[in-house]
Amino acid sequence: MTVGVRHDDLRRKNRAMVIASVRRASQPSRTEIAAVTGLSNSTISTISADLISEGILTVAQSGESGVLKRGRPQVALALQPRAASVVVITLSLNSLAAAVIDYSGRVIVHEFSKPPTLTMSEQELQEAVADAVETVIGRAGDEVGPLLRMTMAVQGITDSDKRTLLWSPITPHSDVRFADLLENRFRVPVTVENDCNMIAVALRARDPERYGENLIAVLLSNGIGMGLIQRGQLFTGSHSSGGEFGHMIHIPDGAQCRCGRRGCVEAYAGNYAIFRHARGESEFAQPAADIDDLTMTAMAEAARGGDGLEREAFRRAGEALGFALGSLFALFDPAPVAFVGLGTSAFDVIEPAIRDALARTAGGQHNAEIDFAMQPDEAPLIREGCAYQALTHVDQEVFAAGAAVPASAPRRRKARVLAAQ
């Protein structure tokens, strides 16, 4: 049976392909877009002309399109920065950041604060987030286009509908409905994402050749997190954000974890666990809320210096990570792994134990072929992942459809009025 394709659906699909090509590439020409998308040159010309007239794309300024080739110069296309804007928010333990991003992906305004997340009431925590958003919107002024989307990344478990923080070690409160609050206050769609998922999204966008369709991003910090991409799709689970690598069981009824259970990978590999073991404390001691960077650096140096509690603590951390990765590889097959966060500064101390544990699992039987990439600072990656998610939504759901910008989308000068409603 022949299935017909509606003209509107085909038009939307083709527009989405052109916009995506421009976002992924560095100011591509129409010919380069045609090569990537498989669309005809005439179709590319028609679509790009429409997108330029609508203020979504623009012709790159002379000299910005890279090396000139022989023959007629190629006209490079770029995203129009003022076509739209998005807001990204990142919330972790005692840390809150918000930024306004223009349509080209450039950060226009960035604000950072250190609220005491563990002791704030639920309302205070929500208000702190909303106030941070209001501040960056107000500071952006008229520099950017209409606000069309917000993405919030949070340390913890979020629901698969991307609306609610279900549980987090950064706050005693559960089921915090951040999306509802922000949508009601700012009148734009909002999603709430797990921070490690956003790290994985950012890494794949940064280096698609290395990561291709599969990627495992492991956060080594006070907690242990993971973002997993399989066959080009972010794994989010059926109910929650999924990928809770740090809370897989390493040793049943073992060391005390921040989540309240015992024996989790994090209870051996998180900063607080390494600190606890290095000090010779009981595995059942209450986990410390946070361990500062200098303390972790000093423990790593001590571990490098020779045998002792510090070296044993890092060995146990590596062992927990290695066995957990081996179990993961047995399910999904090995994929490129990126370790992210402060813990990468001590990777030379833990890698031998990781590889030794991996070699003892079915999933890690080819572990000599498994290479690890390092990214010491997770904050920019979380922000980039949020921005990519938000801007891709604008690309596909607003501009690809050829829909007018919603009349309710606030411009900067209206934002404070909307926020006060």
Short mmCIF file of C-alpha atoms in Angstrom, two decimals:
data_model
loop_
_atom_site.label_atom_id
_atom_site.label_comp_id
_atom_site.label_asym_id
_atom_site.label_seq_id
_atom_site.Cartn_x
_atom_site.Cartn_y
_atom_site.Cartn_z
CA MET A 1 0.00 0.00 0.00
CA THR A 2 1.30 3.44 -0.90
CA VAL A 3 1.28 5.91 1.96
CA GLY A 4 0.82 9.52 1.00
CA VAL A 5 2.82 12.31 2.58
CA ARG A 6 1.04 15.55 3.33
CA HIS A 7 2.64 18.58 1.74
CA ASP A 8 2.67 20.43 5.08
CA ASP A 9 4.43 17.53 6.79
CA LEU A 10 7.05 17.33 4.05
CA ARG A 11 7.61 21.09 4.17
CA ARG A 12 8.05 20.98 7.93
CA LYS A 13 10.47 18.06 7.71
CA ASN A 14 12.58 19.78 5.05
CA ARG A 15 12.69 23.07 6.98
CA ALA A 16 13.75 21.17 10.10
CA MET A 17 16.58 19.47 8.17
CA VAL A 18 17.88 22.78 6.84
CA ILE A 19 17.77 24.50 10.25
CA ALA A 20 19.46 21.49 11.91
CA SER A 21 22.21 21.50 9.30
CA VAL A 22 22.96 25.17 9.94
CA ARG A 23 22.96 24.63 13.71
CA ARG A 24 25.37 21.68 13.51
CA ALA A 25 27.76 23.16 10.97
CA SER A 26 29.86 26.31 11.07
CA GLN A 27 28.10 28.60 8.60
CA PRO A 28 27.52 26.08 5.79
CA SER A 29 26.79 27.00 2.18
CA ARG A 30 23.60 25.90 0.44
CA THR A 31 25.65 23.33 -1.47
CA GLU A 32 27.02 21.87 1.78
CA ILE A 33 23.51 21.72 3.25
CA ALA A 34 22.27 19.87 0.16
CA ALA A 35 25.11 17.34 0.51
CA VAL A 36 24.21 16.65 4.15
CA THR A 37 20.42 16.57 3.81
CA GLY A 38 20.06 14.98 0.38
CA LEU A 39 17.64 17.73 -0.65
CA SER A 40 17.93 19.27 -4.10
CA ASN A 41 19.71 22.58 -4.58
CA SER A 42 16.47 24.21 -5.70
CA THR A 43 14.66 23.01 -2.55
CA ILE A 44 17.49 24.29 -0.35
CA SER A 45 17.40 27.66 -2.12
CA THR A 46 13.64 28.01 -1.66
CA ILE A 47 13.67 26.99 2.01
CA SER A 48 16.69 29.12 2.91
CA ALA A 49 15.14 32.14 1.18
CA ASP A 50 11.97 31.67 3.23
CA LEU A 51 13.94 31.27 6.47
CA ILE A 52 15.97 34.39 5.75
CA SER A 53 12.85 36.42 4.99
CA GLU A 54 11.29 35.16 8.25
CA GLY A 55 14.36 36.29 10.23
CA ILE A 56 15.38 32.77 11.25
CA LEU A 57 18.53 32.49 9.13
CA THR A 58 20.88 35.16 7.86
CA VAL A 59 23.68 35.42 5.35
CA ALA A 60 27.05 35.26 7.13
CA GLN A 61 29.08 38.41 6.95
CA SER A 62 31.85 38.54 4.36
CA GLY A 63 35.03 36.86 5.60
CA GLU A 64 33.21 34.70 8.17
CA SER A 65 32.60 31.69 5.96
CA GLY A 66 36.05 30.14 6.14
CA VAL A 67 38.50 29.38 3.34
CA LEU A 68 37.34 30.59 -0.07
CA LYS A 69 37.31 28.00 -2.84
CA ARG A 70 38.07 28.44 -6.53
CA GLY A 71 35.24 29.64 -8.70
CA ARG A 72 32.18 31.52 -7.57
CA PRO A 73 32.32 32.10 -3.78
CA GLN A 74 29.79 30.11 -1.75
CA VAL A 75 27.32 32.12 0.31
CA ALA A 76 27.38 30.92 3.90
CA LEU A 77 24.25 30.78 6.05
CA ALA A 78 24.05 31.35 9.79
CA LEU A 79 21.41 31.38 12.50
CA GLN A 80 19.93 34.82 13.14
CA PRO A 81 20.87 35.50 16.79
CA ARG A 82 17.84 37.73 17.42
CA ALA A 83 15.32 35.24 16.03
CA ALA A 84 14.64 33.89 19.52
CA SER A 85 16.17 33.31 22.93
CA VAL A 86 16.06 30.63 25.60
CA VAL A 87 16.82 30.55 29.32
CA VAL A 88 18.80 27.74 30.94
CA ILE A 89 18.94 27.08 34.67
CA THR A 90 21.25 24.70 36.53
CA LEU A 91 20.62 23.75 40.16
CA SER A 92 22.95 21.64 42.28
CA LEU A 93 24.08 21.51 45.90
CA ASN A 94 24.33 25.10 47.16
CA SER A 95 24.69 26.30 43.57
CA LEU A 96 22.26 28.03 41.21
CA ALA A 97 23.03 29.47 37.76
CA ALA A 98 20.82 31.00 35.09
CA ALA A 99 21.64 32.30 31.63
CA VAL A 100 19.97 33.86 28.61
CA ILE A 101 21.11 32.27 25.32
CA ASP A 102 20.43 33.80 21.90
CA TYR A 103 19.26 31.76 18.91
CA SER A 104 22.80 31.20 17.67
CA GLY A 105 23.73 29.61 21.01
CA ARG A 106 25.73 32.51 22.44
CA VAL A 107 25.48 33.29 26.16
CA ILE A 108 24.17 36.84 26.56
CA VAL A 109 23.79 37.04 30.35
CA HIS A 110 24.91 34.66 33.07
CA GLU A 111 24.19 34.82 36.81
CA PHE A 112 25.52 32.59 39.60
CA SER A 113 24.57 32.36 43.28
CA LYS A 114 25.09 29.98 46.21
CA PRO A 115 21.77 29.43 48.01
CA PRO A 116 21.78 26.98 50.97
CA THR A 117 19.72 24.35 49.20
CA LEU A 118 19.77 21.83 52.04
CA THR A 119 18.12 24.17 54.53
CA MET A 120 15.72 26.15 52.33
CA SER A 121 11.99 25.52 52.39
CA GLU A 122 10.44 24.24 49.17
CA GLN A 123 8.89 27.64 48.49
CA GLU A 124 12.20 29.43 49.14
CA LEU A 125 13.97 27.08 46.73
CA GLN A 126 11.37 27.63 44.02
CA GLU A 127 11.43 31.39 44.51
CA ALA A 128 15.23 31.45 44.31
CA VAL A 129 15.06 29.74 40.92
CA ALA A 130 12.33 32.05 39.61
CA ASP A 131 14.15 35.14 40.88
CA ALA A 132 17.36 34.06 39.13
CA VAL A 133 15.44 33.73 35.87
CA GLU A 134 13.82 37.13 36.31
CA THR A 135 17.23 38.68 36.97
CA VAL A 136 18.87 37.36 33.78
CA ILE A 137 15.85 38.26 31.66
CA GLY A 138 15.93 41.79 33.03
CA ARG A 139 19.67 42.13 32.45
CA ALA A 140 19.41 40.91 28.86
CA GLY A 141 17.33 43.95 27.95
CA ASP A 142 16.61 44.19 24.23
CA GLU A 143 19.76 42.39 23.08
CA VAL A 144 17.96 39.18 22.13
CA GLY A 145 14.75 38.01 20.50
CA PRO A 146 11.57 36.71 22.11
CA LEU A 147 11.92 34.14 24.87
CA LEU A 148 10.51 30.84 23.56
CA ARG A 149 11.78 28.11 25.87
CA MET A 150 13.39 27.29 29.24
CA THR A 151 15.34 24.20 30.22
CA MET A 152 16.34 23.50 33.81
CA ALA A 153 18.94 20.91 34.79
CA VAL A 154 18.99 19.66 38.34
CA GLN A 155 21.10 17.24 40.33
CA GLY A 156 18.75 14.41 41.13
CA ILE A 157 15.96 12.27 39.70
CA THR A 158 13.39 13.95 37.48
CA ASP A 159 10.22 12.50 36.02
CA SER A 160 10.25 11.30 32.42
CA ASP A 161 7.71 13.99 31.51
CA LYS A 162 10.40 16.56 32.38
CA ARG A 163 8.22 18.49 34.78
CA THR A 164 9.18 17.60 38.34
CA LEU A 165 12.20 17.02 40.57
CA LEU A 166 11.29 13.69 42.21
CA TRP A 167 14.28 13.35 44.56
CA SER A 168 17.64 15.01 45.03
CA PRO A 169 20.46 14.94 47.58
CA ILE A 170 20.59 18.75 47.42
CA THR A 171 17.24 19.29 49.16
CA PRO A 172 15.06 17.41 51.66
CA HIS A 173 12.00 18.15 49.51
CA SER A 174 10.61 15.77 46.89
CA ASP A 175 8.16 16.17 44.01
CA VAL A 176 9.11 19.81 43.45
CA ARG A 177 7.14 21.02 40.42
CA PHE A 178 9.58 23.51 38.95
CA ALA A 179 8.11 23.45 35.43
CA ASP A 180 4.64 24.46 36.57
CA LEU A 181 6.01 27.34 38.63
CA LEU A 182 8.18 28.74 35.84
CA GLU A 183 5.56 28.34 33.13
CA ASN A 184 2.95 30.12 35.20
CA ARG A 185 5.32 32.95 35.97
CA PHE A 186 7.03 33.47 32.60
CA ARG A 187 4.50 32.12 30.09
CA VAL A 188 6.89 29.91 28.11
CA PRO A 189 7.28 26.10 27.92
CA VAL A 190 9.69 24.63 30.49
CA THR A 191 11.36 21.23 30.86
CA VAL A 192 13.21 19.90 33.90
CA GLU A 193 16.12 17.59 33.09
CA ASN A 194 18.66 15.50 34.97
CA ASP A 195 22.04 17.29 34.89
CA CYS A 196 24.02 14.23 33.75
CA ASN A 197 21.66 13.75 30.83
CA MET A 198 22.46 17.30 29.74
CA ILE A 199 26.19 16.54 29.97
CA ALA A 200 25.71 13.65 27.55
CA VAL A 201 23.70 15.83 25.16
CA ALA A 202 26.41 18.50 25.19
CA LEU A 203 29.27 16.05 24.60
CA ARG A 204 27.54 14.50 21.61
CA ALA A 205 26.79 17.93 20.14
CA ARG A 206 30.42 18.99 20.68
CA ASP A 207 32.01 15.91 19.14
CA PRO A 208 29.57 13.83 17.06
CA GLU A 209 32.42 12.04 15.28
CA ARG A 210 33.82 10.62 18.50
CA TYR A 211 30.54 9.72 20.15
CA GLY A 212 28.39 8.90 17.14
CA GLU A 213 25.17 7.21 18.18
CA ASN A 214 26.30 5.87 21.58
CA LEU A 215 27.79 7.59 24.61
CA ILE A 216 28.18 7.04 28.34
CA ALA A 217 28.95 10.16 30.38
CA VAL A 218 29.88 9.49 34.04
CA LEU A 219 30.00 12.36 36.53
CA LEU A 220 32.66 11.95 39.23
CA SER A 221 31.76 14.40 41.97
CA ASN A 222 30.32 14.30 45.47
CA GLY A 223 27.73 12.12 43.81
CA ILE A 224 28.09 9.70 40.90
CA GLY A 225 25.79 10.27 37.93
CA MET A 226 25.42 9.11 34.37
CA GLY A 227 23.94 10.26 31.07
CA LEU A 228 23.39 7.52 28.50
CA ILE A 229 22.77 7.91 24.77
CA GLN A 230 21.91 4.79 22.80
CA ARG A 231 21.35 4.83 19.03
CA GLY A 232 21.17 8.58 19.07
CA GLN A 233 18.46 8.74 21.75
CA LEU A 234 18.82 9.95 25.32
CA PHE A 235 17.86 7.19 27.75
CA THR A 236 15.29 8.57 30.19
CA GLY A 237 13.43 5.53 31.47
CA SER A 238 9.67 5.03 31.58
CA HIS A 239 8.93 6.94 34.79
CA SER A 240 12.02 8.84 35.88
CA SER A 241 15.12 10.33 34.29
CA GLY A 242 16.71 6.87 34.26
CA GLY A 243 20.42 6.22 34.15
CA GLU A 244 20.91 6.21 37.93
CA PHE A 245 24.33 4.60 37.57
CA GLY A 246 25.52 5.83 40.97
CA HIS A 247 22.70 4.00 42.73
CA MET A 248 23.27 0.60 41.18
CA ILE A 249 24.19 -1.81 43.96
CA HIS A 250 27.90 -2.55 44.23
CA ILE A 251 27.85 -4.50 47.52
CA PRO A 252 24.48 -5.56 48.99
CA ASP A 253 23.90 -4.04 52.44
CA GLY A 254 27.28 -2.30 52.11
CA ALA A 255 28.34 1.29 52.76
CA GLN A 256 25.78 3.99 53.58
CA CYS A 257 24.73 6.11 50.58
CA ARG A 258 23.26 9.62 50.56
CA CYS A 259 20.08 8.19 49.03
CA GLY A 260 19.33 6.35 52.29
CA ARG A 261 20.10 2.89 50.91
CA ARG A 262 23.29 0.88 51.40
CA GLY A 263 25.85 -0.54 49.01
CA CYS A 264 25.39 1.85 46.07
CA VAL A 265 28.24 2.57 43.66
CA GLU A 266 28.20 6.16 44.90
CA ALA A 267 28.74 4.99 48.49
CA TYR A 268 32.20 3.83 47.36
CA ALA A 269 33.09 6.20 44.51
CA GLY A 270 31.54 9.56 45.45
CA ASN A 271 33.78 12.22 46.97
CA TYR A 272 32.15 11.77 50.37
CA ALA A 273 32.79 8.02 50.19
CA ILE A 274 36.46 8.45 49.29
CA PHE A 275 36.78 10.99 52.11
CA ARG A 276 35.08 8.63 54.58
CA HIS A 277 37.30 5.68 53.65
CA ALA A 278 40.49 7.78 53.60
CA ARG A 279 39.80 8.94 57.17
CA GLY A 280 39.23 5.38 58.35
CA GLU A 281 35.60 6.05 59.28
CA SER A 282 32.93 3.39 59.39
CA GLU A 283 31.16 2.66 56.12
CA PHE A 284 27.94 3.32 57.97
CA ALA A 285 28.91 6.84 59.03
CA GLN A 286 26.57 9.56 57.81
CA PRO A 287 27.83 10.85 54.43
CA ALA A 288 29.25 14.36 54.49
CA ALA A 289 27.09 16.90 52.64
CA ASP A 290 29.94 18.19 50.48
CA ILE A 291 33.71 17.83 50.21
CA ASP A 292 35.67 20.85 49.01
CA ASP A 293 37.99 20.66 46.00
CA LEU A 294 41.19 21.27 47.98
CA THR A 295 40.48 18.32 50.27
CA MET A 296 39.96 15.99 47.30
CA THR A 297 43.14 17.25 45.63
CA ALA A 298 45.14 16.69 48.81
CA MET A 299 43.82 13.13 49.19
CA ALA A 300 44.74 12.33 45.58
CA GLU A 301 48.27 13.60 46.17
CA ALA A 302 48.56 11.45 49.27
CA ALA A 303 47.37 8.41 47.28
CA ARG A 304 50.04 9.04 44.67
CA GLY A 305 52.65 9.18 47.42
CA GLY A 306 52.35 5.54 48.44
CA ASP A 307 50.29 2.91 50.21
CA GLY A 308 47.89 4.07 52.86
CA LEU A 309 44.23 4.80 53.55
CA GLU A 310 44.03 7.38 50.75
CA ARG A 311 45.31 5.00 48.06
CA GLU A 312 42.99 2.26 49.29
CA ALA A 313 40.03 4.67 49.21
CA PHE A 314 40.67 5.59 45.57
CA ARG A 315 41.24 1.92 44.71
CA ARG A 316 37.86 1.01 46.14
CA ALA A 317 36.28 3.86 44.20
CA GLY A 318 37.82 2.61 40.95
CA GLU A 319 36.73 -0.95 41.69
CA ALA A 320 33.11 0.12 42.21
CA LEU A 321 33.13 2.12 38.98
CA GLY A 322 34.77 -0.70 37.02
CA PHE A 323 32.31 -3.39 38.11
CA ALA A 324 29.37 -1.06 37.44
CA LEU A 325 30.64 -0.19 33.95
CA GLY A 326 31.18 -3.89 33.24
CA SER A 327 27.55 -4.62 34.17
CA LEU A 328 26.42 -1.75 31.96
CA PHE A 329 28.52 -2.98 29.03
CA ALA A 330 27.05 -6.46 29.42
CA LEU A 331 23.61 -4.94 28.82
CA PHE A 332 24.36 -2.30 26.18
CA ASP A 333 27.75 -3.30 24.71
CA PRO A 334 30.80 -1.06 25.25
CA ALA A 335 30.42 2.55 24.13
CA PRO A 336 32.70 5.59 24.32
CA VAL A 337 32.96 6.75 27.94
CA ALA A 338 33.52 10.32 29.10
CA PHE A 339 34.36 10.94 32.74
CA VAL A 340 33.35 14.42 33.84
CA GLY A 341 33.93 16.52 36.93
CA LEU A 342 36.57 17.17 39.59
CA GLY A 343 37.14 13.45 40.07
CA THR A 344 38.94 13.32 36.72
CA SER A 345 41.88 15.15 38.33
CA ALA A 346 42.56 11.93 40.26
CA PHE A 347 41.83 9.58 37.37
CA ASP A 348 45.41 8.33 37.23
CA VAL A 349 44.88 7.01 40.76
CA ILE A 350 41.60 5.19 40.07
CA GLU A 351 42.02 4.04 36.45
CA PRO A 352 44.07 0.90 37.24
CA ALA A 353 41.34 -0.33 39.60
CA ILE A 354 38.64 0.52 37.04
CA ARG A 355 40.36 -1.52 34.33
CA ASP A 356 41.14 -4.40 36.67
CA ALA A 357 37.49 -4.64 37.73
CA LEU A 358 36.29 -4.26 34.15
CA ALA A 359 38.50 -7.15 33.03
CA ARG A 360 36.76 -9.39 35.56
CA THR A 361 33.32 -8.80 34.01
CA ALA A 362 31.70 -10.19 30.87
CA GLY A 363 30.98 -6.68 29.65
CA GLY A 364 34.59 -5.60 30.00
CA GLN A 365 36.34 -8.59 28.44
CA HIS A 366 37.68 -6.30 25.70
CA ASN A 367 38.49 -3.48 28.10
CA ALA A 368 41.86 -2.74 26.51
CA GLU A 369 39.86 -1.38 23.57
CA ILE A 370 37.76 0.87 25.78
CA ASP A 371 39.16 4.39 25.95
CA PHE A 372 38.15 7.11 28.36
CA ALA A 373 37.85 10.83 27.69
CA MET A 374 38.15 13.44 30.45
CA GLN A 375 36.24 16.68 31.02
CA PRO A 376 37.19 18.29 34.36
CA ASP A 377 34.45 20.95 34.50
CA GLU A 378 30.84 19.83 34.27
CA ALA A 379 29.19 23.26 34.60
CA PRO A 380 29.71 24.46 30.99
CA LEU A 381 28.58 21.08 29.67
CA ILE A 382 25.36 21.15 31.68
CA ARG A 383 24.61 24.66 30.41
CA GLU A 384 25.41 23.69 26.81
CA GLY A 385 23.23 20.60 27.00
CA CYS A 386 20.30 22.64 28.33
CA ALA A 387 20.77 25.24 25.61
CA TYR A 388 20.96 22.59 22.90
CA GLN A 389 17.76 20.93 24.13
CA ALA A 390 15.89 24.23 24.33
CA LEU A 391 17.09 25.57 20.98
CA THR A 392 16.40 22.27 19.22
CA HIS A 393 12.83 22.46 20.48
CA VAL A 394 12.50 25.96 19.03
CA ASP A 395 14.00 24.75 15.75
CA GLN A 396 11.66 21.77 15.37
CA GLU A 397 8.46 22.80 17.09
CA VAL A 398 8.27 26.50 16.24
CA PHE A 399 10.41 27.53 13.27
CA ALA A 400 10.30 24.28 11.27
CA ALA A 401 6.52 24.42 11.40
CA GLY A 402 6.59 27.90 9.94
CA ALA A 403 4.44 29.06 12.82
CA ALA A 404 4.46 32.65 13.95
CA VAL A 405 6.20 33.38 17.22
CA PRO A 406 3.53 33.02 19.91
CA ALA A 407 1.99 36.36 20.77
CA SER A 408 2.49 35.56 24.46
CA ALA A 409 6.25 35.14 24.05
CA PRO A 410 7.75 37.89 26.20
CA ARG A 411 10.27 40.34 24.91
CA ARG A 412 12.84 41.50 27.42
CA ARG A 413 11.07 44.72 28.42
CA LYS A 414 7.82 42.84 29.07
CA ALA A 415 9.45 40.11 31.12
CA ARG A 416 9.28 41.87 34.46
CA VAL A 417 5.60 42.68 33.95
CA LEU A 418 4.86 39.04 33.14
CA ALA A 419 6.93 37.84 36.08
CA ALA A 420 4.91 40.00 38.45
CA GLN A 421 1.57 38.57 37.29
#
